[in-house]
Every structure is written in C-alpha cells, then in structure tokens.
Coordinates of C-alpha atoms in Angstrom, one line a residue:
M67 CA 0.1 -0.8 -0.1
D68 CA 1.5 3.4 -1.1
R69 CA 1.8 6.7 0.4
E70 CA -1.7 8.2 -1.5
D71 CA -3.3 4.8 -0.3
I72 CA -3.0 5.1 2.8
I73 CA -3.6 9.0 3.7
R74 CA -7.0 7.7 1.7
F75 CA -7.5 5.4 4.3
L76 CA -6.7 8.4 7.2
T77 CA -8.8 11.1 5.7
R78 CA -11.9 8.4 6.2
S79 CA -11.1 7.9 9.6
P80 CA -12.6 11.2 11.2
L81 CA -9.8 10.9 14.0
F82 CA -7.0 11.8 11.4
Q83 CA -9.3 13.4 8.8
D84 CA -9.3 17.4 10.0
L85 CA -5.6 17.3 9.8
E86 CA -3.2 19.2 7.1
P87 CA -2.1 17.2 4.3
G88 CA 1.7 17.6 5.3
I89 CA 1.0 16.4 8.3
L90 CA -1.6 13.6 6.5
Q91 CA 1.8 12.6 4.3
D92 CA 4.5 12.9 7.3
L93 CA 1.6 10.2 9.1
A94 CA 2.1 7.8 6.1
D95 CA 5.8 7.8 6.7
R96 CA 6.0 6.0 9.6
L97 CA 2.9 4.3 10.6
E98 CA 4.4 0.3 10.0
V99 CA 2.1 -2.4 9.0
E100 CA 1.3 -5.4 11.9
T101 CA -0.8 -8.6 10.9
H102 CA -1.9 -11.1 13.1
R103 CA -4.5 -13.7 13.1
G104 CA -8.5 -14.5 14.4
G105 CA -8.2 -15.2 17.9
S106 CA -4.7 -13.3 18.3
V107 CA -4.7 -11.7 22.1
I108 CA -3.5 -8.3 21.2
H109 CA -3.5 -6.7 24.8
E110 CA -4.8 -8.4 28.4
P111 CA -3.8 -6.4 32.0
A112 CA -1.6 -9.3 32.8
G113 CA 0.8 -8.2 29.4
P114 CA 2.5 -5.5 29.4
A115 CA 1.9 -1.9 28.5
V116 CA 1.1 -0.8 25.6
D117 CA 3.6 1.5 24.0
R118 CA 1.6 1.5 20.0
L119 CA -1.5 3.3 18.8
R120 CA -2.4 0.8 16.2
I121 CA -5.5 1.8 13.9
I122 CA -7.6 -1.0 11.8
K123 CA -6.7 -1.5 8.5
E124 CA -9.1 -4.8 7.8
G125 CA -10.4 -7.0 10.3
A126 CA -12.3 -6.9 13.3
V127 CA -10.8 -6.8 17.1
K128 CA -13.6 -8.1 20.5
I129 CA -12.6 -5.7 24.2
T130 CA -14.5 -7.1 26.8
L131 CA -13.2 -6.2 30.6
P132 CA -12.7 -8.8 33.6
F133 CA -15.9 -9.2 35.5
G134 CA -16.2 -10.4 38.6
R135 CA -13.7 -14.1 39.5
N136 CA -14.6 -15.6 36.1
D137 CA -16.4 -14.0 34.5
D138 CA -15.5 -10.3 31.9
A139 CA -17.9 -8.1 29.9
L140 CA -18.5 -7.6 25.9
I141 CA -17.2 -4.2 25.6
D142 CA -17.2 -3.0 22.4
Y143 CA -16.4 -4.4 18.9
R144 CA -13.8 -2.0 16.0
G145 CA -13.4 -2.0 12.7
T146 CA -12.1 -0.3 10.2
G147 CA -10.5 3.4 10.7
E148 CA -10.8 2.6 14.5
I149 CA -8.5 2.4 16.7
L150 CA -7.2 0.0 19.7
G151 CA -4.9 0.8 22.6
F152 CA -4.9 4.8 23.4
L153 CA -5.3 4.0 27.0
S154 CA -3.0 2.5 28.5
L155 CA -1.0 4.1 25.8
L156 CA -2.0 7.3 27.3
T157 CA -1.5 6.2 31.0
G158 CA 1.9 4.4 30.4
G159 CA -0.1 1.1 32.7
R160 CA -1.3 -2.2 31.6
P161 CA -4.0 -2.7 29.5
R162 CA -7.6 -2.6 31.8
G163 CA -9.3 -5.3 28.9
E164 CA -8.9 -8.1 26.6
A165 CA -8.8 -7.1 23.0
V166 CA -8.5 -10.8 20.7
T167 CA -8.3 -10.6 16.6
L168 CA -12.3 -11.9 15.5
E169 CA -10.8 -12.4 12.2
D170 CA -7.5 -11.4 10.5
T171 CA -6.4 -8.5 11.0
T172 CA -4.3 -5.7 9.6
F173 CA -3.2 -2.7 11.9
F174 CA -1.7 0.9 11.1
V175 CA 1.2 0.8 13.8
L176 CA 1.7 5.0 15.5
D177 CA 4.6 4.9 18.1
R178 CA 4.0 6.9 21.3
A179 CA 5.5 9.3 21.0
T180 CA 4.0 10.4 17.5
T181 CA 0.8 9.7 19.0
L182 CA 0.4 12.4 22.3
N183 CA 2.6 15.0 19.4
L184 CA -0.7 15.2 17.7
L185 CA -2.7 15.8 20.5
K186 CA -0.7 18.5 21.8
S187 CA 0.1 20.0 17.8
Q188 CA -3.7 18.9 16.9
P189 CA -7.1 20.7 19.0
A190 CA -8.5 19.0 16.1
F191 CA -7.3 15.3 16.6
A192 CA -7.0 15.7 20.7
Q193 CA -10.7 16.6 20.2
Q194 CA -12.2 13.4 18.3
F195 CA -9.4 11.7 20.1
F196 CA -11.3 11.9 23.6
S197 CA -14.5 12.2 22.7
D198 CA -13.7 8.6 21.0
F199 CA -11.9 8.0 24.5
Y200 CA -14.6 9.0 27.0
N201 CA -17.3 7.3 24.7
R202 CA -15.5 3.8 24.4
Y203 CA -13.7 4.0 27.5
V204 CA -15.8 5.4 30.3
H205 CA -19.3 5.9 29.5
K206 CA -19.3 2.4 27.0
P207 CA -18.1 0.2 30.2
H208 CA -20.0 1.6 33.1
R209 CA -22.8 0.8 31.0
E210 CA -22.1 -2.7 29.9
I211 CA -20.7 -3.0 33.2
G212 CA -23.5 -2.4 34.3
K213 CA -25.9 -4.5 33.2
K214 CA -23.4 -7.4 34.1
K215 CA -24.4 -6.1 37.6
L216 CA -28.4 -6.5 37.6
L217 CA -27.5 -9.2 35.6
Y218 CA -25.5 -11.1 38.5
G219 CA -28.0 -9.1 41.0
G220 CA -30.2 -11.3 41.3
G221 CA -31.3 -14.9 40.1
E222 CA -34.0 -13.5 37.7
R223 CA -31.6 -10.8 35.8
L224 CA -31.6 -11.7 32.5
L225 CA -29.1 -10.4 29.7
F226 CA -31.0 -10.7 26.5
T227 CA -28.4 -8.7 24.7
T228 CA -25.4 -10.3 23.7
P229 CA -24.6 -11.7 20.0
V230 CA -25.1 -15.8 20.2
G231 CA -22.1 -16.0 18.5
E232 CA -19.9 -14.9 21.8
L233 CA -21.6 -18.1 23.7
V234 CA -19.6 -20.9 21.0
K235 CA -16.6 -21.0 22.8
R236 CA -15.1 -24.1 20.8
A237 CA -15.3 -25.5 17.0
L238 CA -17.9 -27.1 15.4
I239 CA -17.6 -31.2 15.8
T240 CA -18.9 -32.6 12.8
A241 CA -18.7 -35.7 11.6
S242 CA -20.3 -38.0 9.0
E243 CA -23.5 -39.6 8.7
D244 CA -21.9 -42.4 7.2
I245 CA -19.9 -43.6 10.5
S246 CA -21.5 -46.4 13.2
I247 CA -22.9 -45.3 16.6
R248 CA -20.0 -46.7 18.5
E249 CA -17.4 -44.4 16.5
A250 CA -20.2 -41.5 16.9
A251 CA -19.4 -42.2 20.8
E252 CA -16.1 -42.6 20.6
I253 CA -15.7 -39.5 19.0
M254 CA -17.8 -37.6 22.0
M255 CA -16.3 -39.0 24.7
A256 CA -12.9 -37.6 23.0
H257 CA -14.0 -34.3 22.7
R258 CA -15.6 -34.6 26.2
I259 CA -19.0 -33.2 24.1
G260 CA -22.5 -33.6 24.2
S261 CA -23.9 -33.4 20.6
L262 CA -22.2 -34.3 17.4
V263 CA -23.6 -32.2 14.4
L264 CA -23.8 -35.0 11.3
L265 CA -22.9 -34.5 7.3
N266 CA -24.5 -35.9 4.2
A267 CA -21.9 -37.0 1.4
L268 CA -22.2 -32.9 0.1
G269 CA -20.6 -31.5 3.4
L270 CA -23.7 -30.7 4.2
P271 CA -25.4 -30.4 8.3
S272 CA -28.7 -34.0 7.7
G273 CA -29.1 -33.9 12.0
I274 CA -27.5 -33.8 15.2
V275 CA -27.2 -36.6 18.1
T276 CA -26.5 -36.2 22.2
N277 CA -26.0 -37.8 25.1
K278 CA -29.7 -37.9 25.7
D279 CA -30.1 -40.0 21.9
F280 CA -27.6 -42.2 23.2
R281 CA -29.5 -43.4 26.8
D282 CA -33.6 -43.3 24.9
R283 CA -32.5 -45.1 21.4
V284 CA -29.2 -46.8 21.9
V285 CA -28.8 -48.2 25.6
S286 CA -32.2 -48.4 26.5
R287 CA -33.2 -50.2 24.0
N288 CA -30.2 -52.5 23.4
R289 CA -29.3 -51.7 19.9
D290 CA -26.2 -53.3 17.7
V291 CA -23.6 -50.2 18.3
S292 CA -22.2 -51.6 14.6
Q293 CA -25.3 -49.5 12.8
P294 CA -25.1 -46.4 11.3
V295 CA -25.5 -43.1 13.9
R296 CA -28.0 -41.4 11.0
R297 CA -30.8 -44.5 12.4
I298 CA -30.8 -42.5 15.7
Q299 CA -30.1 -38.6 15.1
S300 CA -32.7 -35.8 14.9
V301 CA -33.1 -34.4 11.5
S302 CA -34.4 -31.4 12.4
L303 CA -31.5 -29.0 12.9
V304 CA -32.9 -25.2 14.1
K305 CA -30.1 -22.3 13.1
A306 CA -29.3 -19.1 14.6
E307 CA -27.1 -16.1 13.0
A308 CA -24.4 -15.0 14.7
A309 CA -25.4 -11.7 15.2
E310 CA -28.8 -12.7 16.4
H311 CA -29.5 -12.3 20.2
C312 CA -29.8 -14.8 22.7
I313 CA -33.6 -13.8 23.3
E314 CA -33.9 -15.4 19.5
A315 CA -32.2 -18.1 20.5
L316 CA -34.2 -18.8 23.8
F317 CA -37.2 -17.8 21.5
K318 CA -36.3 -21.1 19.2
M319 CA -35.4 -23.5 21.6
L320 CA -39.2 -23.0 23.6
H321 CA -40.6 -22.7 20.3
Y322 CA -39.6 -25.9 19.1
N323 CA -38.9 -27.4 22.3
I324 CA -34.9 -28.1 21.2
R325 CA -32.1 -28.0 23.7
H326 CA -29.3 -27.4 20.9
L327 CA -29.3 -24.5 18.0
L328 CA -26.8 -24.4 15.6
V329 CA -24.7 -21.2 15.2
V330 CA -24.4 -20.3 11.7
E331 CA -22.0 -16.8 10.4
G332 CA -21.5 -15.1 7.4
G333 CA -22.8 -18.8 5.7
R334 CA -20.7 -21.8 8.2
L335 CA -21.3 -23.5 10.3
K336 CA -19.8 -21.5 13.3
G337 CA -20.7 -23.8 16.6
I338 CA -23.5 -24.9 18.3
V339 CA -24.7 -23.4 21.1
T340 CA -26.5 -25.1 24.7
A341 CA -30.1 -24.6 26.5
Q342 CA -26.9 -24.9 29.1
D343 CA -25.7 -21.7 27.3
L344 CA -28.5 -20.2 27.9
L345 CA -29.4 -21.0 31.9
R346 CA -25.2 -19.9 32.2
L347 CA -26.0 -16.4 31.3
Q348 CA -28.8 -15.4 32.3
G349 CA -29.3 -17.4 35.6
T350 CA -32.5 -18.0 36.3
S351 CA -34.4 -18.6 32.5
P352 CA -37.2 -19.0 30.7
I353 CA -36.0 -22.0 30.1
A354 CA -35.4 -23.3 33.3
I355 CA -38.5 -22.6 33.8
V356 CA -40.3 -24.0 31.3
Q357 CA -38.1 -27.4 32.4
E358 CA -39.3 -26.5 35.7
L359 CA -43.1 -26.3 34.3
E360 CA -43.0 -29.8 32.2
S361 CA -41.0 -32.4 35.1
Q362 CA -43.9 -32.3 37.4
P363 CA -46.4 -34.1 38.1
S364 CA -48.6 -32.0 39.5
I365 CA -50.9 -29.5 40.1
D366 CA -49.3 -28.6 43.1
G367 CA -45.9 -28.3 41.6
L368 CA -47.1 -26.6 39.6
V369 CA -47.7 -23.7 41.9
D370 CA -44.2 -22.1 42.2
P371 CA -43.0 -21.8 38.3
A372 CA -46.3 -20.8 37.9
A373 CA -45.8 -18.0 40.6
R374 CA -42.6 -17.1 38.9
I375 CA -43.6 -16.6 35.4
Q376 CA -45.0 -13.1 36.1
S377 CA -41.6 -11.7 37.3
M378 CA -39.7 -12.3 34.0
V379 CA -41.4 -9.2 33.6
G380 CA -39.5 -6.9 35.6
A381 CA -36.2 -8.3 34.5
F382 CA -37.5 -7.9 30.3
L383 CA -38.7 -4.0 31.4
Q384 CA -35.1 -2.7 33.3
E385 CA -32.6 -4.7 30.6
G386 CA -35.5 -2.3 28.0
V387 CA -36.4 -6.1 25.7
K388 CA -39.1 -4.9 23.2
T389 CA -42.3 -5.9 24.0
N390 CA -42.4 -7.8 20.5
H391 CA -39.5 -10.2 22.2
I392 CA -41.4 -10.3 25.2
L393 CA -45.1 -11.4 24.7
R394 CA -42.8 -14.2 22.0
I395 CA -41.0 -15.5 25.1
L396 CA -44.0 -14.9 27.4
N397 CA -46.2 -17.0 25.5
E398 CA -44.7 -19.7 24.3
V399 CA -44.0 -19.8 28.3
Y400 CA -47.8 -20.0 29.3
D401 CA -48.3 -22.4 26.3
R402 CA -46.1 -25.0 27.2
L403 CA -48.1 -24.1 31.9
I404 CA -51.8 -24.1 29.7
R405 CA -50.1 -27.3 27.9
Q406 CA -49.1 -29.3 31.5
V407 CA -52.3 -28.3 32.9
V408 CA -54.4 -30.0 30.5
S409 CA -51.9 -32.8 30.2
L410 CA -51.8 -33.7 34.1
E411 CA -56.0 -33.6 34.1
E412 CA -56.2 -35.2 30.8
R413 CA -53.9 -38.0 33.0
R414 CA -56.7 -37.9 35.8
V415 CA -60.0 -37.9 34.7
G416 CA -58.8 -40.7 32.0
R417 CA -58.3 -41.4 28.5
A418 CA -60.1 -39.0 25.8
P419 CA -62.8 -40.4 23.9
L420 CA -63.0 -38.0 20.7
P421 CA -60.3 -35.9 19.2
Y422 CA -60.1 -33.1 20.7
C423 CA -58.3 -29.8 21.4
F424 CA -57.6 -26.8 24.1
L425 CA -58.2 -23.6 22.5
S426 CA -57.8 -20.1 23.8
L427 CA -59.0 -16.5 22.9
G428 CA -58.9 -13.3 23.2
C429 CA -55.4 -11.9 24.1
A430 CA -53.9 -15.3 25.5
G431 CA -55.5 -17.1 21.3
R432 CA -53.1 -13.6 19.9
K433 CA -50.1 -13.9 21.9
E434 CA -50.2 -10.7 23.9
Q435 CA -50.5 -12.5 27.0
V436 CA -48.3 -10.8 29.1
F437 CA -50.5 -10.7 33.0
M438 CA -52.1 -14.4 34.8
L439 CA -55.7 -12.7 33.8
T440 CA -59.0 -13.9 33.1
Q441 CA -59.4 -16.9 31.8
R442 CA -60.9 -17.2 28.2
N443 CA -60.6 -20.6 27.0
A444 CA -62.3 -23.1 24.7
L445 CA -62.7 -27.2 24.6
L446 CA -63.5 -28.6 20.7
F447 CA -63.4 -31.7 19.7
A448 CA -64.3 -34.1 17.1
D449 CA -68.5 -34.9 16.1
P450 CA -69.5 -37.9 18.3
P451 CA -70.7 -40.9 16.1
S452 CA -73.3 -42.1 18.3
P453 CA -75.6 -40.4 20.4
E454 CA -74.9 -42.9 22.7
A455 CA -71.4 -41.3 22.3
A456 CA -72.3 -37.8 22.3
E457 CA -73.9 -38.5 25.5
T458 CA -70.8 -40.4 26.7
A459 CA -68.4 -36.7 25.6
A460 CA -70.2 -34.7 26.7
R461 CA -69.3 -36.5 30.5
Y462 CA -66.4 -36.5 29.6
F463 CA -65.6 -33.1 28.5
G464 CA -67.5 -31.4 30.6
E465 CA -65.8 -33.1 33.5
L466 CA -62.2 -32.0 32.0
S467 CA -63.5 -28.9 31.3
H468 CA -64.2 -28.4 35.3
A469 CA -60.9 -29.3 36.2
V470 CA -58.9 -27.7 33.6
V471 CA -60.8 -24.4 35.0
R472 CA -60.4 -25.7 38.6
A473 CA -56.9 -25.8 38.4
L474 CA -56.0 -23.0 36.5
E475 CA -57.4 -21.0 39.7
R476 CA -55.6 -22.6 42.1
L477 CA -52.4 -21.8 39.8
G478 CA -54.3 -17.8 39.4
F479 CA -55.7 -17.5 36.6
P480 CA -58.8 -16.1 37.9
A481 CA -62.1 -17.6 36.3
R482 CA -64.3 -15.3 33.6
E483 CA -66.7 -12.7 36.4
G484 CA -69.9 -13.7 36.3
S485 CA -69.3 -17.0 34.8
A486 CA -72.7 -19.0 36.2
S487 CA -71.0 -22.7 35.7
V488 CA -67.6 -24.1 34.1
H489 CA -69.1 -23.9 31.0
E490 CA -69.7 -20.7 30.3
A491 CA -65.6 -19.9 31.9
C492 CA -64.3 -23.1 28.8
P493 CA -67.2 -24.1 27.1
F494 CA -67.5 -27.5 25.4
H495 CA -68.7 -28.2 22.5
S496 CA -67.9 -30.3 19.4
S497 CA -66.5 -29.7 16.3
T498 CA -70.2 -28.9 14.1
A499 CA -71.7 -27.3 17.6
W500 CA -68.6 -24.4 17.2
K501 CA -68.8 -23.8 13.3
N502 CA -73.0 -23.7 13.7
R503 CA -72.1 -20.6 16.2
F504 CA -70.3 -19.0 13.8
F505 CA -72.2 -19.5 11.3
E506 CA -75.1 -18.0 13.8
W507 CA -73.0 -14.8 14.3
I508 CA -71.6 -14.4 11.2
E509 CA -75.1 -14.4 9.1
R510 CA -77.1 -12.2 12.0
A511 CA -74.6 -9.5 11.3
D512 CA -75.5 -7.7 14.4
R513 CA -73.2 -5.6 16.7
G514 CA -74.5 -8.1 19.4
S515 CA -73.5 -11.3 17.7
I516 CA -70.0 -8.9 16.2
E517 CA -69.2 -8.2 19.9
A518 CA -69.7 -11.1 21.1
S519 CA -67.5 -13.5 18.1
L520 CA -64.3 -10.5 18.6
P521 CA -62.4 -12.7 21.2
V522 CA -63.5 -16.2 19.9
L523 CA -62.3 -15.3 16.7
D524 CA -58.7 -15.0 17.4
F525 CA -58.9 -18.7 18.8
R526 CA -56.1 -20.7 19.9
A527 CA -55.1 -24.6 19.9
R528 CA -52.5 -24.9 22.8
F529 CA -53.1 -28.1 23.4
G530 CA -54.3 -31.3 21.4
D531 CA -55.3 -32.8 18.2
E532 CA -54.7 -29.2 16.1
T533 CA -55.8 -30.0 12.8
L534 CA -59.8 -29.4 14.1
A535 CA -58.6 -25.8 14.9
E536 CA -57.6 -25.5 11.3
D537 CA -61.2 -27.3 9.9
L538 CA -62.8 -24.9 12.0
R539 CA -60.6 -21.8 10.9
S540 CA -61.4 -23.5 7.5
A541 CA -65.0 -23.4 7.9
V542 CA -65.8 -20.2 10.0
F543 CA -63.3 -18.3 7.0
D544 CA -65.3 -20.0 4.3
R545 CA -68.6 -18.9 5.8
I546 CA -67.4 -14.9 6.1
A547 CA -66.4 -15.5 2.2
R548 CA -69.9 -15.8 1.4
H549 CA -71.6 -12.8 3.9
R550 CA -69.0 -9.6 3.8
I551 CA -72.3 -8.1 5.0
F552 CA -70.7 -9.6 8.4
L553 CA -67.2 -7.8 8.3
N554 CA -69.2 -4.5 7.3
V555 CA -70.9 -4.7 10.0
M556 CA -68.3 -5.5 11.9
G557 CA -66.2 -2.2 10.8
L558 CA -68.5 -0.3 11.8
T559 CA -69.1 -1.6 15.4
I560 CA -65.8 -1.7 16.1
V561 CA -65.0 2.7 15.1
K562 CA -68.1 3.2 18.2
T563 CA -64.5 2.6 20.3
S564 CA -62.8 6.1 20.1
P565 CA -59.2 7.0 21.1
P566 CA -59.4 9.6 24.0
I567 CA -58.2 12.3 21.9
S568 CA -59.2 15.3 20.4
A569 CA -59.5 17.7 17.3
F570 CA -57.3 19.8 19.7
K571 CA -55.2 17.0 20.0
R572 CA -56.0 17.1 23.9
F573 CA -56.6 14.0 26.2
I574 CA -59.9 12.8 26.9
L575 CA -59.8 12.0 30.4
E576 CA -62.4 10.3 33.3
K577 CA -64.2 13.2 35.3
E578 CA -65.3 11.4 38.2
G579 CA -64.9 8.1 40.0
Q580 CA -61.9 5.9 40.5
H581 CA -60.2 7.4 37.6
K582 CA -60.6 10.5 37.8
G583 CA -57.8 12.3 35.1
C584 CA -56.8 9.3 33.2
F585 CA -57.5 6.5 30.4
D586 CA -58.2 3.6 30.0
L587 CA -55.7 2.5 27.1
K588 CA -56.7 -1.5 27.0
Q589 CA -59.5 -0.3 26.5
K590 CA -59.4 2.6 24.0
G591 CA -56.1 2.2 22.7
L592 CA -55.0 -0.6 21.5
K593 CA -58.3 -2.1 21.7
P594 CA -59.4 -0.5 18.3
L595 CA -55.7 -0.9 16.7
V596 CA -56.3 -4.8 17.6
D597 CA -59.8 -4.8 16.8
M598 CA -59.2 -2.8 13.0
V599 CA -56.2 -5.4 12.4
R600 CA -58.1 -7.9 12.9
L601 CA -60.9 -6.4 10.1
Y602 CA -58.2 -6.7 7.9
A603 CA -57.2 -9.8 8.6
L604 CA -60.5 -11.7 8.2
E605 CA -61.5 -9.5 5.3
E606 CA -57.4 -11.1 3.5
G607 CA -57.8 -14.8 5.3
I608 CA -54.3 -14.8 7.1
R609 CA -54.7 -17.2 9.5
E610 CA -52.7 -15.6 11.9
T611 CA -53.8 -14.5 15.0
S612 CA -51.3 -12.4 17.1
T613 CA -51.4 -8.4 15.8
C614 CA -48.1 -9.0 15.1
E615 CA -47.6 -11.9 12.6
R616 CA -50.8 -10.0 11.2
L617 CA -49.7 -7.2 10.5
D618 CA -46.7 -9.0 8.7
A619 CA -48.7 -10.2 6.4
L620 CA -51.0 -7.4 5.6
R621 CA -47.7 -5.4 5.1
E622 CA -47.8 -7.9 2.2
R623 CA -51.6 -8.9 0.8
S624 CA -54.1 -5.9 2.1
Q625 CA -53.2 -3.4 -0.7
H626 CA -55.4 -0.8 1.7
L627 CA -53.9 -1.4 5.8
R628 CA -50.1 -1.7 3.4
P629 CA -49.2 1.7 3.2
Y630 CA -50.2 2.4 7.5
C631 CA -48.4 -1.2 8.9
Q632 CA -45.5 0.6 10.3
E633 CA -46.6 3.0 11.8
L634 CA -49.5 0.2 13.5
E635 CA -46.4 -1.8 14.5
Y636 CA -44.9 1.2 16.1
A637 CA -48.5 1.8 17.9
F638 CA -48.8 -1.3 19.2
E639 CA -45.2 -1.6 20.3
I640 CA -45.5 2.2 22.4
M641 CA -49.2 1.0 23.4
S642 CA -48.2 -2.4 24.4
G643 CA -44.4 -1.5 26.3
L644 CA -46.6 1.3 28.4
W645 CA -49.4 -1.0 29.3
I646 CA -47.3 -3.9 30.1
R647 CA -45.2 -1.1 32.4
T648 CA -48.2 0.2 34.7
Q649 CA -49.5 -3.5 34.8
H650 CA -46.0 -4.7 36.0
E651 CA -46.1 -1.7 38.4
Q652 CA -49.4 -2.5 40.1
Y653 CA -48.5 -5.9 40.4
S654 CA -45.2 -5.0 42.1
A655 CA -46.8 -2.8 44.6
G656 CA -49.3 -5.2 45.7
A657 CA -52.2 -3.3 43.5
G658 CA -54.0 -6.8 43.2
A659 CA -56.1 -6.6 40.3
A660 CA -54.5 -4.6 37.6
S661 CA -56.2 -1.9 36.0
S662 CA -55.5 -0.4 32.2
F663 CA -56.1 3.0 32.8
L664 CA -53.2 4.9 33.3
D665 CA -52.7 8.8 33.9
P666 CA -51.4 10.8 32.3
D667 CA -49.0 12.9 33.8
R668 CA -47.3 9.8 35.2
L669 CA -46.1 9.5 31.7
N670 CA -43.1 11.9 30.5
R671 CA -43.3 15.1 27.8
L672 CA -42.4 12.0 24.9
E673 CA -44.5 9.2 26.3
R674 CA -47.8 12.1 26.3
Q675 CA -46.6 13.1 22.8
A676 CA -46.4 8.9 20.9
L677 CA -49.6 8.7 22.4
R678 CA -51.2 12.3 21.3
A679 CA -49.9 11.4 18.0
I680 CA -51.2 7.9 17.9
F681 CA -54.9 7.9 19.5
T682 CA -54.7 10.3 15.9
F683 CA -53.7 8.2 14.0
I684 CA -56.0 5.2 15.7
A685 CA -58.8 7.7 14.6
K686 CA -57.8 8.3 11.4
L687 CA -58.1 5.3 10.4
Q688 CA -60.7 4.2 12.4
F689 CA -62.6 7.4 9.8
L690 CA -61.7 5.9 6.5
V691 CA -62.5 2.1 8.2
Q692 CA -66.4 3.8 8.5
E693 CA -65.7 5.3 5.3
R694 CA -65.6 2.1 3.5
H695 CA -67.7 -0.1 5.8
E696 CA -70.6 3.1 5.5
P697 CA -73.6 0.9 4.0
I698 CA -74.6 2.9 0.5
K699 CA -77.8 5.7 1.3
I700 CA -80.4 5.8 -1.4

C-alpha cells in the first residue's frame, strides 16, 4: 500500500480527516503494518503496557473487560478505521481489558511519541480522540458492567443483548452420518462434547446426535452399536445467525422444544449453542422455568414455577427488551404451562373418548398475554359418531373442562367474571356445534353477534389435535367470504370505540370516579388498533392470530392497510410497552387486580407526545374504516 493509499485511508477516519495534508503525509511515512491471525490476543490485563497506537486497516477486534473472578463483560467491537490501545498508551499502564481479533486483522501502527505529539499540536485530533476515549472507555464500559451487575445481582435478572455467536466457545465438531453409533460415541468422548453434528455426502448438516439419543435410542433399546449413527439422529436442525441476540435463540429453543441450536456466521457453521449455555448466561431463565413446569407430576407442583413467570416481566423491562420479544417469550412459557395443566388433568380424568383441542381466546389466543388474566378458553372435540357417543363426550369433556378451569384458578388465573358455570368459563362443543355457533354470528351480523364473536375469532390451539382448530378456522373463513356483510357490520361496530383524544389533540380523561384524570389504555387505545388489524386480517383470509403476525401478513397482502402497517407496528409496540409497564408497577405494588387506566401526568413528555400522535393516527384509520364499510344510502 503506497503513501497515497494510506493518506486516503486516513482521511476516511474521523480521527485523522481534519489534519493538514503535510501532517498526513508525515504520518503515512511513519506508519508500520502488522498482521494477526484470527483469535490472536493483541493485549490483555496481564500483559505489558501498550506503547503503540493501532488503527485497524482490515478485520475486526473484540474488546472485553474482566468482571468478577471468572467472567468478563463485552464492551465493544472495533472495525476498519477504528483505534486500539489508546488508554494504556496515554497512561503508560497495563491495558484494562482484553483485545482479541475475530478474524485475520491488519493494523497500521503509530508509535507513542508521535501520537502524544499529535494530541498536543492538533486540537481537532485531540478533540476527536478524547471524545472517542470517553465513549469507549468511560461511558460504554460503565454501561456494560452495569448490565453485568444487573444480570448477576439477582437470580431472575436476564441479559438478552449478547450475540449468540459470543456463546460459541469452541470449534464445531462434526462427523459423517455414515459412521457407526460406536464411532460417534468415541468421537464425543474424545472431545468431551454432549452433541455431534452429522454431515451428509455433500458436507451439509443432516442431523444431530446427543447424549440423550444414546440413552433413549441405544442403551434403553439395546441397539446394535455397529449400525449407522444416522438411525438415531434427530433431523430437525434449527439455526441461528451469530449476530442474533440470545433472546432470539431462547425463543427458538422454546418454540421448537429443542436444547441445541446451530450457529451460522457468513453462511458457514460457526458452532453450537445449548440450553445450558443460555442458563449460564441468564441465571434463572424462561428455559429453566419451562423445564421445571414440564417435570411436575401434579398441579400442586406447578404453583411455584407458574408464579415465577410474571417475575420475568420486571427483568425484561429493566433490560429494555422490545415489547414484541417480551410477548413472544412469555406466551411460549404460558403455552407450556397450559399444555402441562391439560395433560395432567387428562391423565387424572382418563383417556379422551374422541380427539379434541384446547383453545385459548382473546389476548391469549393472540399470543399477547403478559399477566395471569381472567381465563378465556374453550374446548373443541371431534363430532361423535352416535347419540351414545355424544352423551359420553359431553360427560367426559364437561369433567375435563371443569378440572382445567379449577386447576388454572389454583395457579392464579381467575375464572371469567359472572360465569354461572364452568361451561361459561371454558365452553366445550363438538366441531359441528362450534361451526354452527360461528355461522349464527356471521349470518346474524348485528352488533351483538359482532361483540360476542370478536374475542372468539382469535382462537388458537394450545393442546391436542390442532387439525380440529384449523378445520374450524377454514369453515369460518369460508362462511365469512359468502357473507361479507358480517365484515361491514364489524367495521362499523369496532369504530364505536374511539381513542381518548380530542380534535385539539388533548387527552379525553375520566371526569369522576376512582379513575378520574385517567384514560383506559387497553380499551381505548390497544383494543381499537387490535380490532382494526383483525378486521383486515379476516378480509384477507389471514390465519395468524397475533397482532404482530397479522401485520406482517397484511404488509404483503392488503392493498388498503399496507401503507399504514409500519405505523401500526410502532403504535402497538409503544402502547403495549406502556400497558405492560403500568400493569407490572401495579402488581409489584401489591395492587391485586391491576387496572389498565393510565394517568398521563405520570408519563414523560415524549411518551405523552407519542400517545397523542398514536391516538390521532388510530382515529384517522377508524374514519377510513367507517368510510369503507358505511352502508350505501339511497
């Protein structure tokens, strides 16, 4: 690289770009070049003082600071044009942290005397230098160490800002799927690993074999160990990008019910992350709670882990986890809890006489449940083949519904207010009966039927034969397509609930009662948005039930709503986040049944501005919905 190329490189760096041409030429002559292989330690706390300034020409470096006895905190990644080692260079002391190259990296190196002379003689260089110094070595380390203290200060503190790739500590061990079971076991023993990724003839991952596979499929069955290992492998390989945060890896493990995740970087396998890795990173994590839930043999054993689910909310909020991630993780955990409850009660009541499916409605059906709110569930079973079978089914599913409702009450989920019977708390019907109930709502198409159907239209299978739920959804969509007036009436009905904002963009507050000076964020803010998204999803035949998933699908399929999907996502994120925070504060204060009323005076200025804009935007969309569905006047 000649002098002109070096000068062009320096002028692209904020640190050097304001230097005079003569000074740049002098620097170009003084710079040396050094190259290090990936994984090289450039400096560390136990090493000597740094006497040279390194400027990254190509490559990348990871910076960590020691934390505790055997841990460290990730501080920064440095790339092309960025600097390394200036704190130690300034003080003459040993480095505070460790710098390791993430790949083959080339540096330009400037001696200490020249660097100090630049600081004294070039004000622009010094200003940029110390600005970068403050961010790199004061602000950012303080923030990251603070996160570590938050993580380890309590068992429930979670950290979801670490890239998954950071958890990969060793090279991935692979083997051919054609080797024998004995050979696979020997490889795992030799490398002291609990899993082995198997490759096909093309060198692509075809499966994974774990210690559990050896226990369950070899030892317990006395299998011949000379057989090919592919006969005992698990073929469902789930991958994560190295740059993804651990929260995404956690969600994938929960969602796919797996304990090993392949990590990919730049299209190549980087390594493997296990559930145990996440447990070590996060302390008491959702995975730990799920494992405890699924290991309990009785409802009594579920009480403690179920109570800890809500305790995760505070840690999520304190870590600044996005609302969408909070909803995804919590609802995966709640799903596991519900499945375990129904499974335990089914085991106690006895084998079901017909295939069935346990459904959740409302916010739980939309995967938007955060706290243990009032139960909104239902049970759907296959059509009985005879009157006698119908009587048997009615007795059995009545008993099962009653048992599940009572079990969920014990775990903290109250039954529906005003429920005169368990049948109202968890209605149970055959497939045909449920279809007829929906068909009646759709064909009546009046305000009463619309209001009754709205939460039920968000039904989602949580246990049992999911094909029953999908068959019901197909029948409902087909009937709606033939009775479009149902959607017209729905559109005119949902806009009756308007957001609490005046034409002058002032909040409309309660004027009396215990909520005087407040507005209902859930009923007046979130509900109108959720209702409109559901309406457009039904129009397009979108089968997803969560608001976020419906918006993703509508962005592709709805000509009418596509221009507004991004703003709707933002509005849902902001309002859901405020609602979750408000509910959490009330639960933490021991308020019992939390209220969704919000006092705008307790919000900061930016939050109030955001809500004013969101409510105004929702009112605008409601006007468009009303125009679209207004009956033609003759």
